[in-house]
């Protein structure tokens, strides 16, 4: 009986220590909620909806003024007979969201076009960032209409714009977070 | 072999480690590169630390094992290790401690309240400056919106253009209440349609409040967006005016600078604690690596420093065990190298000295062995004595001549050994006499009286010279008994031959003359005179006859006819001769003990018969007057020899006769010529045998003869005798 008490006390202590020692993490959900492509005017357009939950570290960094980068990786491949599928599309698009203290606004910038949109709140900025639409991934010369192909996307959020020395010294920190690949088949 | 490659392995490891650090620096260029190289960098670093730990563990284990086994040099290595380790670790820890202090305080100094306040104030100042502009632009926009009230769609474009130029704005857009553009005017190129106003702007206007905000410009800097409601006339819908005004370049640049500084400060502020922790961890990692490297270096260099000393100790021990071939490798040109060279020179000299000693010892051993061989083969007896007359060494001949056993006699006093040896005791007495007289160099012919007769020794004593006086004595002696006897025999033989030659010739004329004188004169003489003449001539004839017999005996003794060797039955010959003598004198009893193994003898049967005749004649003559006379004859096979013993129960050899029994003319009988035993001895020696005479324990004379059983053995014995 006495032994069990000691065992229980030890377990409580270990649990408390682990709880205190473990970093407080509330990463939220970060996933590709939905994605699809559609053909419009001879081009395949991609729409992606994300659950953009940030890890605590990334969120704190963002609130302190550290910009975040959202990277979207898009790949498309077509099946071949007796051969592995051929990857015909592989592209990456980046968006950056940063807080402007002078304007007191959150600015989302499309790195590909340079266009940026400011938002009054962080939530609005992240909400805008989580809905990406109309990205041209290929034209029908690459992905002919009527041909069956596979598409997959993956999003990554990184804490960017850090000094190089800091990035080197804090190499073990979780500065980056990626979703699983979201894949689907496009049938004619 | 492994030790040769160790520096290259270390060099390669160091280069890989440096490459890993370079790669680590490269990863800072972008997160993608970082992700690619992260595992590799981590692997290299962890491998490096593990490799160092393994190497240190191995060397430490070696060191602890050596320490526990008290391996020579391990204590010195331990002290050296402590010294090196202490010298390396203490400054490292000191530098580490102060580095941490300076670092944390330095980082903290970046975030002084004054700095943050200054930045906040700069931000506030920038905002205040921009707020004035924004209010001005808002008022301007509200006024323009008032002027645009009631305008038709067509005139609205013209009015917007006029107002745009008058207000110095970049863009005016009139939208519906829902934000759909109705008309717009822009100062620059119309590269795109105006965008739909953001929702927050529309909501603010719907609440009846004008909107003004600062917007980051696409090409950098800022612009002011102001919006106001264009009140609608009757029958019209409400419209909105959204205007974009530029911020002066100077003000925009300053604001951008403040923004950048504020943003970077925020980042640094956010990274303040992680930075400190990172630096501490990085420094700790560097310290750990440096400490491991220092410990390994201490182990490595202490081993290198101590190794020559260990080699020297091992070499010294090897030399102490007699291994003078030990050579140490000179690994340096410092004092240790000089010591190694000196050690190698010393071992070379020691090896040479030992070789010379070995050669000398081998020479001495060879000489000693040769001397031992010479001593063993010498027929002369040699006894080496200590100054106190303890036996040092005695050869085999000494033992056989003196009839003593010198086995294990080394170190024993000669007097103690002589206690049970009568011949040696007599010799010792002679020595003692000279010794007491202080004579160390002397030569003397010593006559020893033994049970088997008189023995003559020629003894010479010589002192061994030494650094501190006499080192001992050497006694060399030869038995010359047989030599003297041989000399006497030779002399007597010559005498006998001359006597036989000189006396025999005149005897016959004397006898013939005496007989003629008797024959011629007998008739003319008176009876008395005739009787006198007859007696005289008879006497002359008898004496001449006796002299003839004596001359014949001498002749027999002197002559040496050819041997006629053949194999015959010795037992049969003994029986035949004994029967003959028994028939001649039947009162003498003959006892025969004949060994069947000794039946066949290869010799001259005629001479053996003469030998038996002489012995039995001697015995019969000696037994004259002895009650119950008995003669015992025994034959026996002893190895390759045949022994013949004749014993009687007569008076035996009297007094000094025993010593001169084989000399011619030595006899105790009134009628004997004294040549019987002399002839026996000559016959025995002609057959390569030996003859001894003594008195039997129960009384009577005893003659023992040993003859080789075969002629071959006889020739061998003769050869040995001649060699001796």
Coordinates of N, CA, C and O in Angstrom, one line a residue, chain B residues 587-589 623 625-631 649:
Chain B
X587 N 99.0 -87.7 -2.7 CA 98.5 -87.2 -1.4 C 97.8 -85.8 -1.5 O 97.1 -85.4 -0.6
X588 N 98.1 -85.1 -2.6 CA 97.6 -83.8 -2.8 C 96.2 -83.9 -3.4 O 96.0 -84.6 -4.5
X589 N 95.2 -83.3 -2.8 CA 93.9 -83.4 -3.3 C 93.6 -82.2 -4.3 O 94.1 -81.1 -4.0
X623 N 103.4 -77.1 -1.0 CA 102.6 -77.9 -0.2 C 103.5 -79.0 0.5 O 102.9 -79.9 1.2
X625 N 105.2 -80.9 2.9 CA 105.1 -80.8 4.3 C 103.9 -80.3 4.9 O 103.7 -80.2 6.1
X626 N 103.0 -79.9 4.1 CA 101.7 -79.4 4.5 C 100.7 -80.5 4.7 O 100.5 -81.3 3.8
X627 N 100.1 -80.6 5.9 CA 99.1 -81.7 6.1 C 97.9 -81.4 5.3 O 97.5 -80.3 5.1
X628 N 97.3 -82.5 4.7 CA 96.1 -82.4 3.9 C 96.2 -81.4 2.8 O 95.4 -80.4 2.7
X629 N 97.2 -81.5 2.0 CA 97.4 -80.5 0.9 C 96.2 -80.5 -0.1 O 95.8 -81.6 -0.5
X630 N 95.8 -79.4 -0.4 CA 94.7 -79.2 -1.4 C 95.1 -78.1 -2.4 O 95.6 -77.1 -2.0
X631 N 94.8 -78.4 -3.6 CA 94.9 -77.4 -4.7 C 93.6 -77.2 -5.3 O 93.0 -78.2 -5.8
X649 N 96.6 -74.5 -0.1 CA 96.5 -74.2 1.4 C 97.9 -74.3 2.0 O 98.0 -74.7 3.2

